[in-house]
Coordinates of C-alpha atoms in Angstrom, one line a residue:
Chain A
M1 CA -2.9 34.6 -207.9
Q2 CA 0.1 36.3 -206.3
A3 CA -0.3 34.1 -203.3
L4 CA 0.0 31.0 -205.3
L5 CA 3.5 31.9 -206.5
S6 CA 5.2 32.2 -203.1
F7 CA 5.3 28.8 -201.6
D8 CA 9.1 28.8 -201.5
Q9 CA 9.1 31.2 -198.5
A10 CA 8.4 28.6 -195.9
P11 CA 7.7 30.4 -192.6
P12 CA 10.7 30.4 -190.2
L13 CA 10.6 27.6 -187.6
A14 CA 10.4 30.2 -184.8
A15 CA 7.0 31.4 -186.1
P16 CA 4.9 28.3 -185.4
L17 CA 7.2 26.8 -182.7
R18 CA 6.5 29.6 -180.1
F19 CA 2.8 28.7 -180.2
F20 CA 3.5 25.0 -179.8
L21 CA 5.8 25.5 -176.9
T22 CA 3.4 27.8 -175.1
A23 CA 0.3 25.6 -175.4
P24 CA 1.4 22.9 -172.9
L25 CA 2.1 25.6 -170.3
F26 CA -1.6 26.6 -170.3
A27 CA -2.6 23.0 -169.9
I28 CA -0.2 22.7 -167.0
L29 CA -1.8 25.9 -165.5
A30 CA -5.2 24.2 -166.0
G31 CA -4.0 21.2 -163.9
L32 CA -2.6 23.5 -161.2
L33 CA -5.9 25.4 -161.1
L34 CA -7.7 22.0 -160.5
L35 CA -5.3 21.2 -157.7
W36 CA -5.8 24.6 -156.2
S37 CA -9.6 24.6 -156.4
G38 CA -10.1 20.9 -155.7
P39 CA -13.6 19.3 -155.9
D40 CA -15.4 22.7 -155.7
L41 CA -14.5 23.2 -159.4
F42 CA -16.9 20.4 -160.4
A43 CA -19.9 21.9 -158.6
S44 CA -21.2 23.3 -161.9
R45 CA -19.9 24.5 -165.3
W46 CA -20.6 28.1 -164.1
T47 CA -18.2 28.1 -161.2
P48 CA -15.4 30.7 -161.8
A49 CA -12.8 27.9 -161.6
A50 CA -14.6 25.8 -164.2
L51 CA -15.0 28.8 -166.5
A52 CA -11.3 29.7 -166.1
L53 CA -10.2 26.0 -166.7
T54 CA -12.3 25.8 -169.8
H55 CA -10.7 28.9 -171.2
L56 CA -7.1 27.8 -170.2
I57 CA -7.7 24.8 -172.4
S58 CA -9.7 26.4 -175.2
V59 CA -8.0 29.8 -175.5
G60 CA -4.7 28.8 -173.8
F61 CA -4.0 25.4 -175.4
M62 CA -6.2 25.0 -178.4
L63 CA -6.0 28.5 -179.9
Q64 CA -2.2 28.5 -179.6
V65 CA -1.8 25.1 -181.3
M66 CA -4.4 25.9 -184.0
L67 CA -2.9 29.3 -184.9
G68 CA 0.7 27.9 -184.9
A69 CA -0.5 25.0 -187.2
M70 CA -2.3 27.4 -189.5
I71 CA 0.8 29.4 -190.1
Q72 CA 2.3 26.1 -191.4
I73 CA -0.8 24.7 -193.1
L74 CA -1.7 27.8 -195.2
P75 CA 1.3 27.7 -197.5
V76 CA 1.2 23.9 -197.9
A77 CA -2.5 23.3 -198.5
A78 CA -3.4 26.6 -200.1
G79 CA -0.1 28.1 -201.4
A80 CA -1.0 31.1 -199.2
N81 CA 1.9 32.5 -197.2
L82 CA 1.5 35.0 -194.4
S83 CA 3.5 38.1 -195.2
R84 CA 6.1 38.9 -192.5
P85 CA 5.3 35.7 -190.7
L86 CA 7.7 36.3 -187.8
L87 CA 6.3 39.7 -187.0
V88 CA 2.7 38.5 -187.2
A89 CA 3.5 35.4 -185.1
S90 CA 5.4 37.5 -182.5
L91 CA 2.6 40.0 -182.1
V92 CA -0.3 37.5 -182.2
H93 CA 1.5 35.2 -179.8
V94 CA 2.2 37.9 -177.2
A95 CA -1.4 39.2 -177.4
I96 CA -3.1 35.8 -177.1
T97 CA -0.8 34.5 -174.4
L98 CA -1.3 37.5 -172.2
G99 CA -4.9 37.7 -173.2
A100 CA -5.6 34.0 -172.2
L101 CA -3.8 34.5 -168.8
L102 CA -5.8 37.6 -168.0
L103 CA -9.0 36.0 -169.2
A104 CA -8.5 33.1 -166.7
A105 CA -7.4 35.5 -164.0
G106 CA -10.4 37.8 -164.7
M107 CA -12.9 34.9 -164.5
L108 CA -11.4 33.8 -161.2
S109 CA -11.3 37.2 -159.7
Y110 CA -14.3 38.9 -161.2
E111 CA -12.0 41.9 -161.7
P112 CA -13.6 44.0 -164.5
L113 CA -10.4 45.8 -165.5
V114 CA -8.6 42.5 -165.9
L115 CA -11.4 41.0 -168.0
R116 CA -11.5 44.1 -170.2
L117 CA -7.7 44.0 -170.8
A118 CA -8.0 40.3 -171.7
V119 CA -10.8 41.2 -174.1
F120 CA -8.7 43.9 -175.7
L121 CA -5.6 41.6 -176.1
L122 CA -7.5 38.6 -177.4
G123 CA -9.6 40.6 -179.7
S124 CA -6.6 42.4 -181.3
G125 CA -4.4 39.3 -181.4
V126 CA -7.1 37.2 -183.2
A127 CA -8.1 40.2 -185.4
L128 CA -4.5 40.6 -186.5
F129 CA -4.1 36.9 -187.3
V130 CA -7.4 36.6 -189.1
G131 CA -6.5 39.8 -191.1
A132 CA -3.1 38.4 -192.0
A133 CA -4.5 35.0 -193.0
A134 CA -7.3 36.5 -195.0
R135 CA -4.8 38.7 -196.9
S136 CA -2.7 35.6 -197.7
L137 CA -5.8 33.7 -198.8
Y138 CA -7.1 36.6 -200.9
G139 CA -7.4 35.4 -204.5
V140 CA -6.9 31.7 -203.7
P141 CA -9.9 30.0 -205.2
S142 CA -11.9 27.8 -202.8
T143 CA -11.6 24.9 -205.3
N144 CA -10.9 22.2 -202.7
P145 CA -12.6 21.3 -199.4
T146 CA -9.5 22.1 -197.4
V147 CA -9.1 25.7 -198.6
R148 CA -12.8 26.3 -198.2
G149 CA -12.8 24.7 -194.7
L150 CA -9.8 26.9 -193.6
K151 CA -11.5 30.0 -194.8
L152 CA -14.8 29.2 -193.1
A153 CA -13.0 28.1 -189.9
L154 CA -11.4 31.6 -189.8
S155 CA -14.8 33.2 -189.9
G156 CA -16.0 30.7 -187.2
L157 CA -13.0 31.9 -185.1
S158 CA -14.0 35.5 -185.6
V159 CA -17.6 34.9 -184.6
T160 CA -16.5 32.9 -181.5
V161 CA -14.1 35.6 -180.3
G162 CA -16.6 38.4 -181.1
L163 CA -19.3 36.7 -179.0
G164 CA -16.7 36.0 -176.3
L165 CA -15.8 39.6 -176.2
L166 CA -19.4 40.6 -175.8
L167 CA -19.9 38.1 -173.0
A168 CA -16.7 39.2 -171.2
I169 CA -17.6 42.9 -171.3
A170 CA -21.1 42.1 -170.1
F171 CA -19.7 39.9 -167.4
S172 CA -17.5 42.7 -166.2
G173 CA -20.5 45.0 -166.0
G174 CA -19.6 46.9 -169.1
F175 CA -23.1 47.0 -170.6
E176 CA -26.5 45.3 -170.6
L177 CA -26.6 42.5 -173.2
P178 CA -29.7 42.3 -175.5
L179 CA -29.9 38.6 -174.6
P180 CA -29.5 36.9 -171.2
L181 CA -26.0 35.8 -170.5
R182 CA -27.0 32.1 -170.3
Q183 CA -28.7 32.3 -173.7
L184 CA -25.7 33.9 -175.5
T185 CA -23.2 31.5 -173.9
P186 CA -24.3 28.4 -175.7
I187 CA -24.1 30.3 -179.0
H188 CA -20.5 31.3 -178.2
L189 CA -19.7 27.8 -177.3
G190 CA -21.3 26.3 -180.4
W191 CA -19.3 28.6 -182.6
G192 CA -16.1 27.9 -180.7
F193 CA -16.5 24.1 -180.7
V194 CA -18.0 23.6 -184.1
G195 CA -17.6 26.8 -186.2
W196 CA -14.0 27.1 -185.4
G197 CA -12.7 23.9 -183.8
V198 CA -14.5 21.1 -185.8
L199 CA -14.4 23.0 -189.1
L200 CA -10.6 23.5 -188.8
L201 CA -10.1 20.0 -187.7
A202 CA -12.2 18.6 -190.5
A203 CA -10.4 20.8 -193.1
V204 CA -7.1 19.4 -191.9
A205 CA -8.5 15.8 -191.5
F206 CA -9.7 15.7 -195.2
V207 CA -6.0 15.9 -196.3
V208 CA -4.0 14.6 -193.4
V209 CA -5.9 11.4 -192.7
P210 CA -5.8 10.0 -196.3
M211 CA -2.3 11.2 -197.1
F212 CA -0.4 10.6 -194.0
Q213 CA -2.3 7.6 -192.6
M214 CA -2.7 6.1 -196.1
T215 CA -6.4 5.6 -196.1
P216 CA -9.0 5.8 -198.9
P217 CA -10.2 9.4 -199.3
Y218 CA -13.3 10.8 -197.6
P219 CA -16.3 10.6 -199.9
A220 CA -16.2 13.7 -202.2
A221 CA -19.9 14.3 -201.5
F222 CA -19.1 14.7 -197.8
T223 CA -16.0 16.8 -198.1
G224 CA -17.6 19.0 -200.7
T225 CA -20.6 19.9 -198.5
F226 CA -19.5 19.5 -194.9
S227 CA -18.0 22.9 -194.0
W228 CA -20.5 25.2 -195.6
S229 CA -23.5 23.1 -194.5
V230 CA -22.3 23.0 -190.9
L231 CA -21.7 26.7 -191.0
A232 CA -25.2 27.4 -192.5
L233 CA -26.8 25.2 -189.8
L234 CA -24.8 27.0 -187.1
C235 CA -26.0 30.4 -188.4
M236 CA -29.6 29.3 -188.5
W237 CA -29.4 27.7 -185.1
S238 CA -27.8 30.8 -183.6
F239 CA -30.6 32.9 -185.0
A240 CA -33.3 30.5 -183.6
A241 CA -31.6 30.2 -180.3
G242 CA -31.1 34.0 -180.0
A243 CA -34.8 34.5 -180.8
A244 CA -35.7 31.8 -178.2
W245 CA -37.7 29.7 -180.7
H246 CA -37.5 26.5 -178.7
W247 CA -38.4 23.8 -181.3
P248 CA -36.5 25.1 -184.4
S249 CA -33.5 25.8 -182.2
A250 CA -33.5 22.3 -180.8
I251 CA -33.9 20.7 -184.2
L252 CA -31.1 22.8 -185.8
E253 CA -28.8 22.2 -182.8
G254 CA -29.5 18.4 -183.3
A255 CA -28.6 18.8 -187.0
V256 CA -25.3 20.5 -186.0
V257 CA -24.5 17.7 -183.5
L258 CA -25.4 15.1 -186.0
S259 CA -23.0 16.6 -188.6
V260 CA -20.2 16.6 -186.1
A261 CA -21.0 12.9 -185.2
S262 CA -21.0 12.0 -188.9
F263 CA -17.6 13.6 -189.3
A264 CA -16.2 11.7 -186.3
A265 CA -17.8 8.4 -187.4
L266 CA -16.6 8.7 -191.0
T267 CA -13.1 9.6 -189.8
L268 CA -13.0 6.4 -187.7
Q269 CA -14.3 4.4 -190.6
V270 CA -11.8 5.8 -193.0
Q271 CA -9.0 5.4 -190.5
S272 CA -9.9 1.8 -189.9
R273 CA -9.0 1.2 -193.6
S274 CA -5.5 2.6 -193.2
K275 CA -2.9 0.7 -195.2
R276 CA -0.1 1.5 -192.7
A277 CA 1.5 -1.6 -191.3
K278 CA 1.0 -0.5 -187.7
F279 CA -0.6 2.4 -185.8
D280 CA 1.7 5.1 -184.3
A281 CA 0.9 7.5 -181.5
T282 CA -0.6 10.1 -183.9
Q283 CA -3.1 7.6 -185.3
H284 CA -4.0 6.4 -181.8
Y285 CA -4.5 10.1 -180.8
W286 CA -6.8 10.7 -183.8
R287 CA -8.8 7.6 -182.9
V288 CA -9.2 8.6 -179.3
G289 CA -10.1 12.1 -180.4
M290 CA -12.8 10.9 -182.8
L291 CA -14.2 8.4 -180.3
C292 CA -14.5 11.2 -177.6
A293 CA -16.2 13.5 -180.2
L294 CA -18.6 10.7 -180.9
A295 CA -19.2 10.1 -177.2
T296 CA -19.9 13.9 -176.7
C297 CA -22.5 13.8 -179.5
V298 CA -24.1 10.6 -178.0
L299 CA -24.3 12.4 -174.6
W300 CA -25.9 15.4 -176.2
F301 CA -28.6 13.2 -177.8
A302 CA -29.1 11.3 -174.6
A303 CA -30.0 14.6 -172.9
A304 CA -32.3 15.5 -175.8
V305 CA -34.2 12.3 -175.1
V306 CA -34.0 12.5 -171.3
P307 CA -34.1 16.3 -170.5
A308 CA -33.5 15.6 -166.8
L309 CA -30.0 14.6 -167.7
A310 CA -29.1 18.1 -169.0
E311 CA -30.2 19.5 -165.6
R312 CA -27.4 17.6 -163.8
P313 CA -24.1 19.5 -163.5
E314 CA -22.2 16.3 -164.3
W315 CA -23.7 16.2 -167.8
S316 CA -22.3 19.5 -169.1
L317 CA -19.0 19.0 -167.4
C318 CA -18.7 15.5 -168.9
C319 CA -19.4 16.8 -172.4
G320 CA -16.8 19.6 -171.8
V321 CA -14.1 17.1 -170.7
L322 CA -14.8 14.7 -173.5
A323 CA -14.9 17.4 -176.2
L324 CA -12.0 19.5 -175.0
V325 CA -9.5 17.1 -173.4
G326 CA -10.6 13.9 -175.2
G327 CA -11.5 15.3 -178.6
F328 CA -9.6 18.5 -179.5
M329 CA -6.5 18.1 -177.2
S330 CA -5.9 14.5 -178.3
V331 CA -5.9 15.2 -182.0
M332 CA -3.8 18.3 -181.5
I333 CA -1.1 16.6 -179.5
G334 CA -1.1 13.7 -182.0
M335 CA -0.6 16.2 -184.8
L336 CA 2.2 18.1 -182.9
Y337 CA 4.2 14.8 -182.8
K338 CA 4.3 14.9 -186.6
I339 CA 4.4 18.6 -187.3
V340 CA 7.3 19.5 -184.8
P341 CA 9.7 16.7 -185.7
F342 CA 9.1 17.2 -189.4
L343 CA 9.6 21.0 -189.2
V344 CA 12.8 20.4 -187.3
W345 CA 14.1 18.0 -189.9
L346 CA 13.0 20.3 -192.8
H347 CA 14.6 23.4 -191.4
L348 CA 17.8 21.5 -190.5
Q349 CA 17.9 20.0 -194.0
N350 CA 17.5 23.5 -195.6
R351 CA 20.0 24.9 -193.2
G352 CA 22.5 22.2 -194.2
G353 CA 22.0 22.9 -197.9
G354 CA 22.2 19.3 -198.8
R355 CA 25.9 19.1 -197.7
V356 CA 25.1 18.3 -194.1
L357 CA 22.2 15.8 -193.9
A358 CA 19.7 16.2 -191.1
P359 CA 19.0 13.3 -188.8
T360 CA 15.5 11.8 -189.6
M361 CA 12.3 12.6 -187.7
N362 CA 12.3 9.8 -185.2
K363 CA 15.7 11.0 -183.8
V364 CA 14.1 14.4 -182.9
I365 CA 11.7 13.1 -180.2
A366 CA 12.1 9.4 -179.1
T367 CA 9.1 7.2 -180.0
R368 CA 9.2 5.8 -176.5
Q369 CA 8.8 9.3 -174.9
I370 CA 5.9 10.0 -177.3
D371 CA 4.1 6.8 -176.3
R372 CA 4.6 7.4 -172.6
Q373 CA 3.2 10.9 -172.9
M374 CA 0.2 9.5 -174.7
Y375 CA -0.5 7.1 -171.8
A376 CA -0.2 10.0 -169.3
H377 CA -2.7 12.0 -171.4
L378 CA -5.1 9.0 -171.5
L379 CA -4.8 8.6 -167.7
A380 CA -5.5 12.4 -167.2
L381 CA -8.6 12.1 -169.5
A382 CA -9.9 9.0 -167.5
L383 CA -9.3 10.7 -164.2
L384 CA -11.0 13.9 -165.3
L385 CA -14.0 12.0 -166.3
A386 CA -14.0 10.1 -163.0
A387 CA -13.6 13.5 -161.2
V388 CA -16.8 14.8 -162.9
V389 CA -18.8 12.0 -161.3
W390 CA -16.8 11.6 -158.0
P391 CA -15.1 15.0 -157.5
L392 CA -14.2 14.2 -153.8
W393 CA -12.2 11.2 -154.8
F394 CA -10.7 12.1 -158.2
S395 CA -10.2 15.9 -158.4
Y396 CA -6.7 15.9 -157.0
P397 CA -5.4 12.8 -158.9
A398 CA -6.9 14.3 -162.1
G399 CA -5.2 17.7 -161.5
L400 CA -1.9 15.9 -160.9
A401 CA -2.3 13.8 -164.1
V402 CA -3.1 16.8 -166.2
V403 CA 0.1 18.5 -164.9
L404 CA 2.1 15.4 -165.5
A405 CA 0.8 14.7 -169.1
N406 CA 1.4 18.3 -170.2
A407 CA 4.7 18.7 -168.5
W408 CA 5.7 15.6 -170.4
L409 CA 4.4 17.1 -173.6
L410 CA 6.4 20.3 -172.9
R411 CA 9.5 18.2 -172.2
N412 CA 9.1 16.3 -175.5
L413 CA 8.6 19.5 -177.5
L414 CA 11.6 21.2 -175.7
T415 CA 13.7 18.2 -176.6
A416 CA 12.9 18.9 -180.3
A417 CA 13.8 22.6 -179.9
A418 CA 17.1 21.7 -178.2
F419 CA 17.8 19.1 -180.9
Y420 CA 17.3 21.8 -183.5
R421 CA 19.7 24.2 -181.8
R422 CA 22.3 21.5 -181.3
H423 CA 22.3 20.5 -184.9
C424 CA 22.4 24.1 -186.1
L425 CA 25.6 24.6 -184.1
K426 CA 27.0 21.4 -185.7
I427 CA 26.2 22.8 -189.2
E428 CA 27.8 26.2 -188.3
A429 CA 30.9 24.4 -187.1
W430 CA 31.0 22.3 -190.3
E431 CA 30.6 25.4 -192.4
A432 CA 33.4 27.2 -190.5
A433 CA 35.7 24.2 -190.9
T434 CA 35.1 23.9 -194.6
A435 CA 34.9 27.6 -195.5
T436 CA 37.6 28.7 -198.0
P437 CA 39.7 31.5 -196.3
V438 CA 39.3 34.8 -198.1
G439 CA 42.5 36.4 -199.5
Chain B
M1 CA -10.2 20.7 -217.1
H2 CA -8.5 18.5 -214.5
A3 CA -6.8 16.1 -216.9
I4 CA -3.2 16.8 -215.7
T5 CA -4.2 17.0 -212.0
D6 CA -6.0 13.7 -212.3
F7 CA -3.2 11.9 -214.2
M8 CA -0.5 13.1 -211.8
V9 CA -2.5 12.6 -208.6
N10 CA -3.1 9.0 -209.7
D11 CA 0.6 8.4 -210.0
H12 CA 1.1 10.0 -206.5
R13 CA -1.3 7.4 -205.1
S14 CA 0.3 4.6 -207.0
C15 CA 3.7 5.6 -205.4
D16 CA 2.0 5.6 -202.0
G17 CA 0.8 2.1 -202.6
L18 CA 4.3 0.9 -203.4
L19 CA 5.7 2.4 -200.2
V20 CA 3.0 0.6 -198.2
A21 CA 4.2 -2.7 -199.6
V22 CA 7.7 -1.9 -198.3
E23 CA 6.4 -1.0 -194.9
H24 CA 4.5 -4.3 -194.6
A25 CA 7.6 -6.3 -195.6
V26 CA 9.7 -4.5 -193.0
V27 CA 7.2 -5.1 -190.2
N28 CA 7.3 -8.8 -191.1
A29 CA 11.1 -8.7 -191.1
A30 CA 11.0 -9.9 -194.7
W31 CA 14.1 -7.9 -195.6
A32 CA 14.7 -9.4 -199.1
T33 CA 11.1 -8.7 -200.1
A34 CA 11.4 -5.2 -198.6
Q35 CA 14.4 -4.5 -200.8
T36 CA 12.6 -5.7 -203.9
E37 CA 9.5 -3.7 -203.1
F38 CA 11.6 -0.6 -202.3
A39 CA 13.4 -0.8 -205.6
R40 CA 10.0 -0.7 -207.3
F41 CA 8.9 2.3 -205.2
S42 CA 12.2 4.1 -205.7
D43 CA 12.0 3.6 -209.5
A44 CA 8.4 4.9 -209.6
M45 CA 9.4 8.0 -207.6
R46 CA 12.3 8.7 -210.0
Y47 CA 10.1 8.2 -213.1
H48 CA 7.6 10.6 -211.6
F49 CA 10.2 13.2 -210.9
A50 CA 11.5 12.8 -214.4
A51 CA 8.0 13.2 -215.9
E52 CA 7.8 16.5 -214.0
E53 CA 11.3 17.9 -214.5
R54 CA 11.6 16.9 -218.2
V55 CA 8.1 17.3 -219.5
L56 CA 5.6 19.1 -217.3
F57 CA 7.7 21.8 -215.6
P58 CA 9.5 23.0 -218.7
L59 CA 6.2 23.4 -220.5
F60 CA 4.7 25.2 -217.6
E61 CA 7.7 27.5 -217.3
Q62 CA 7.5 28.3 -221.1
S63 CA 3.8 29.0 -221.1
T64 CA 3.8 31.1 -217.9
G65 CA 7.2 32.7 -218.0
M66 CA 7.6 31.6 -214.3
Y67 CA 11.1 30.1 -214.3
H68 CA 11.9 30.7 -210.6
G69 CA 8.4 30.1 -209.1
P70 CA 6.8 27.0 -207.8
T71 CA 8.6 24.6 -210.2
Q72 CA 12.0 25.7 -208.8
V73 CA 10.8 24.8 -205.2
M74 CA 9.4 21.5 -206.4
R75 CA 12.8 20.6 -208.0
A76 CA 14.6 21.4 -204.7
E77 CA 12.1 19.2 -202.9
H78 CA 12.7 16.4 -205.4
T79 CA 16.4 16.6 -204.5
Q80 CA 15.6 16.3 -200.8
M81 CA 13.4 13.3 -201.4
L82 CA 16.2 11.6 -203.4
Q83 CA 18.4 12.1 -200.4
L84 CA 15.8 10.5 -198.2
L85 CA 15.3 7.6 -200.7
A86 CA 19.1 7.0 -200.4
S87 CA 19.0 7.0 -196.6
T88 CA 16.0 4.7 -196.6
A89 CA 17.8 2.3 -199.0
S90 CA 20.8 2.2 -196.7
A91 CA 18.6 1.4 -193.7
L92 CA 17.1 -1.5 -195.6
E93 CA 20.5 -2.8 -196.7
A94 CA 21.5 -2.8 -193.0
A95 CA 18.2 -4.4 -192.1
D96 CA 17.8 -1.7 -189.4
S97 CA 14.1 -1.3 -188.7
D98 CA 14.5 1.8 -186.4
D99 CA 16.5 3.6 -189.0
Y100 CA 14.1 2.5 -191.7
A101 CA 11.1 3.8 -189.7
G102 CA 12.8 7.2 -189.2
S103 CA 13.8 7.6 -192.8
A104 CA 10.6 6.3 -194.2
E105 CA 8.4 8.4 -192.0
T106 CA 10.3 11.5 -192.9
L107 CA 10.1 10.6 -196.5
L108 CA 6.4 10.0 -196.3
I109 CA 5.7 13.4 -194.7
M110 CA 8.1 15.2 -197.1
M111 CA 6.4 13.4 -200.0
Q112 CA 2.9 14.1 -198.9
Q113 CA 3.4 17.8 -198.1
H114 CA 5.1 18.1 -201.5
N115 CA 2.2 16.3 -203.1
L116 CA -0.3 18.6 -201.4
K117 CA 1.4 21.6 -202.9
E118 CA 1.4 20.1 -206.3
E119 CA -2.1 18.7 -206.2
N120 CA -3.7 21.9 -204.7
V121 CA -1.7 24.6 -206.4
L122 CA 0.7 23.6 -209.2
Y123 CA -1.3 21.0 -211.1
P124 CA -4.4 23.1 -211.2
M125 CA -2.2 25.9 -212.6
C126 CA -0.8 23.5 -215.2
D127 CA -4.4 22.5 -216.1
Q128 CA -5.2 26.1 -216.6
H129 CA -2.2 27.0 -218.7
L130 CA -1.6 23.8 -220.7
A131 CA -5.1 22.8 -221.6
D132 CA -4.4 23.2 -225.3
Q133 CA -1.3 20.9 -225.2
L134 CA -2.9 17.9 -223.6
D135 CA -2.8 15.6 -226.7
A136 CA 1.0 15.6 -226.7
L137 CA 1.5 16.2 -223.0
L138 CA -0.3 13.2 -221.5
P139 CA 1.3 10.5 -223.6
A140 CA 4.7 12.1 -222.9
L141 CA 4.0 12.0 -219.2
Q142 CA 2.8 8.5 -219.5
R143 CA 6.1 7.4 -221.2
Q144 CA 8.2 8.9 -218.4
I145 CA 6.1 7.5 -215.6
A146 CA 6.2 4.0 -217.2
G147 CA 10.0 4.3 -217.3
Q148 CA 10.1 4.1 -221.0
D149 CA 12.5 7.0 -221.4
E150 CA 15.9 5.2 -221.5
S151 CA 17.9 8.1 -220.1
T152 CA 16.0 7.9 -216.7
R153 CA 16.7 4.3 -216.2

């Protein structure tokens, strides 16, 4: 109950902003890695460069954005404030930033010490965050689908990172795994994509899509059952996959993929009934994200029908690009364009105490710049998909496009940070000019 | 057990609908219609704030003893929304679609994150603490929301 009483202490802007500003740097690094490794990266999903690139996006970009957003979402959606948010944010941010860098470096170099250091940093950073979030959520009843989804997504993150740590230590020659590496990897991947990524996204979508895009609500029967049923399916599938029960494992995996597909399809259907007069970049980003998620699921089912498809390296790489860059990154960038300008406005408004009014959100990042960045992102996505099929032709253009789209994103977010600083100075100057001299 | 939540959430959605009407008029450059629709929206918002600040919050504060908790934050956010309503109104008077888009978008997000806090946290707490006062409370809220309290007009 204590947690419910504290939603006046909005976390300081610096707490989430550091995560948002770091995320594009990792995507830029991913683009540079592609330029450095060239077409060889696309030989298979198991090449060191492909593994490093995957983790630069998932741990570097996605984890940063998701943790930053959670700091902001927990108080609003659940009335749960992290205690000492700035301290927690600083420690978690340093740990996961260095951890992600070392993880990618370790995968590229096969250097056991680097991998183990990465494991230590990522493990402690995520454990600290999950601990702080769990503490803030303690006593908050899971009465609505969003609170329940947030809690379950945090457990999904813990399992993903736990399995990732096992894999990295085994990879660095630390110990012999009870399961073959290639049998444990899909379970790690399933938990990361679905148990953490999709569950968090869905928990957020259930409130964000109807309220901010003015759509009808998701059906209560869906939101009430989605998160826990997906998590239950994921647990059963992991068990069956770990025990190498071929058929039960395939059926349960199919059920998980079908649940994700139904979420994506339902989101598209709900969004198509938006009452807003025109779509903005965020809505386009959501739509692209859900279409890509749906395409990933279709590809998965195609390989279930035609097993030869799954043998081809292009198949898994295509699924990876669609899910990570097309699905998760699209939705996250779209959300950043609402979260960051709104937070800048809110903090300026609070800072000005109602005497100095803050300029509205669309002054923080120009709509034109947001739209152009979105086109750059879509171009990068298209070129990456082309590079999966024709690596010799498209690897370098795709790498360049990824660097361009994310440098643009970084520029847009830095513009917002500079806007905030500039207006804080204005408020300070106004306060100094109007202050009553003492004595 | 959700009577207060249901009643107030319903009014939130009704305010959303009124804002949509303004947005459609602005996109079609029907400025006179936009101003009329905005006046309806703005009134509905003020009546909703009045229902909370005059009826619901005082009762909640009395029954829980929490005078400086969530209700205080909600009142401060109402003030911020009134400022945004004023800047949106000026943009409409000037027929400036860019300024309108900026103010209305900020207002929408401010409104919805405020609604989320109320719908997920504060209203369920009201339902929990004020369940025995529903008979008098709901009609009083209804009067405020319908703008039947002369002092809010």
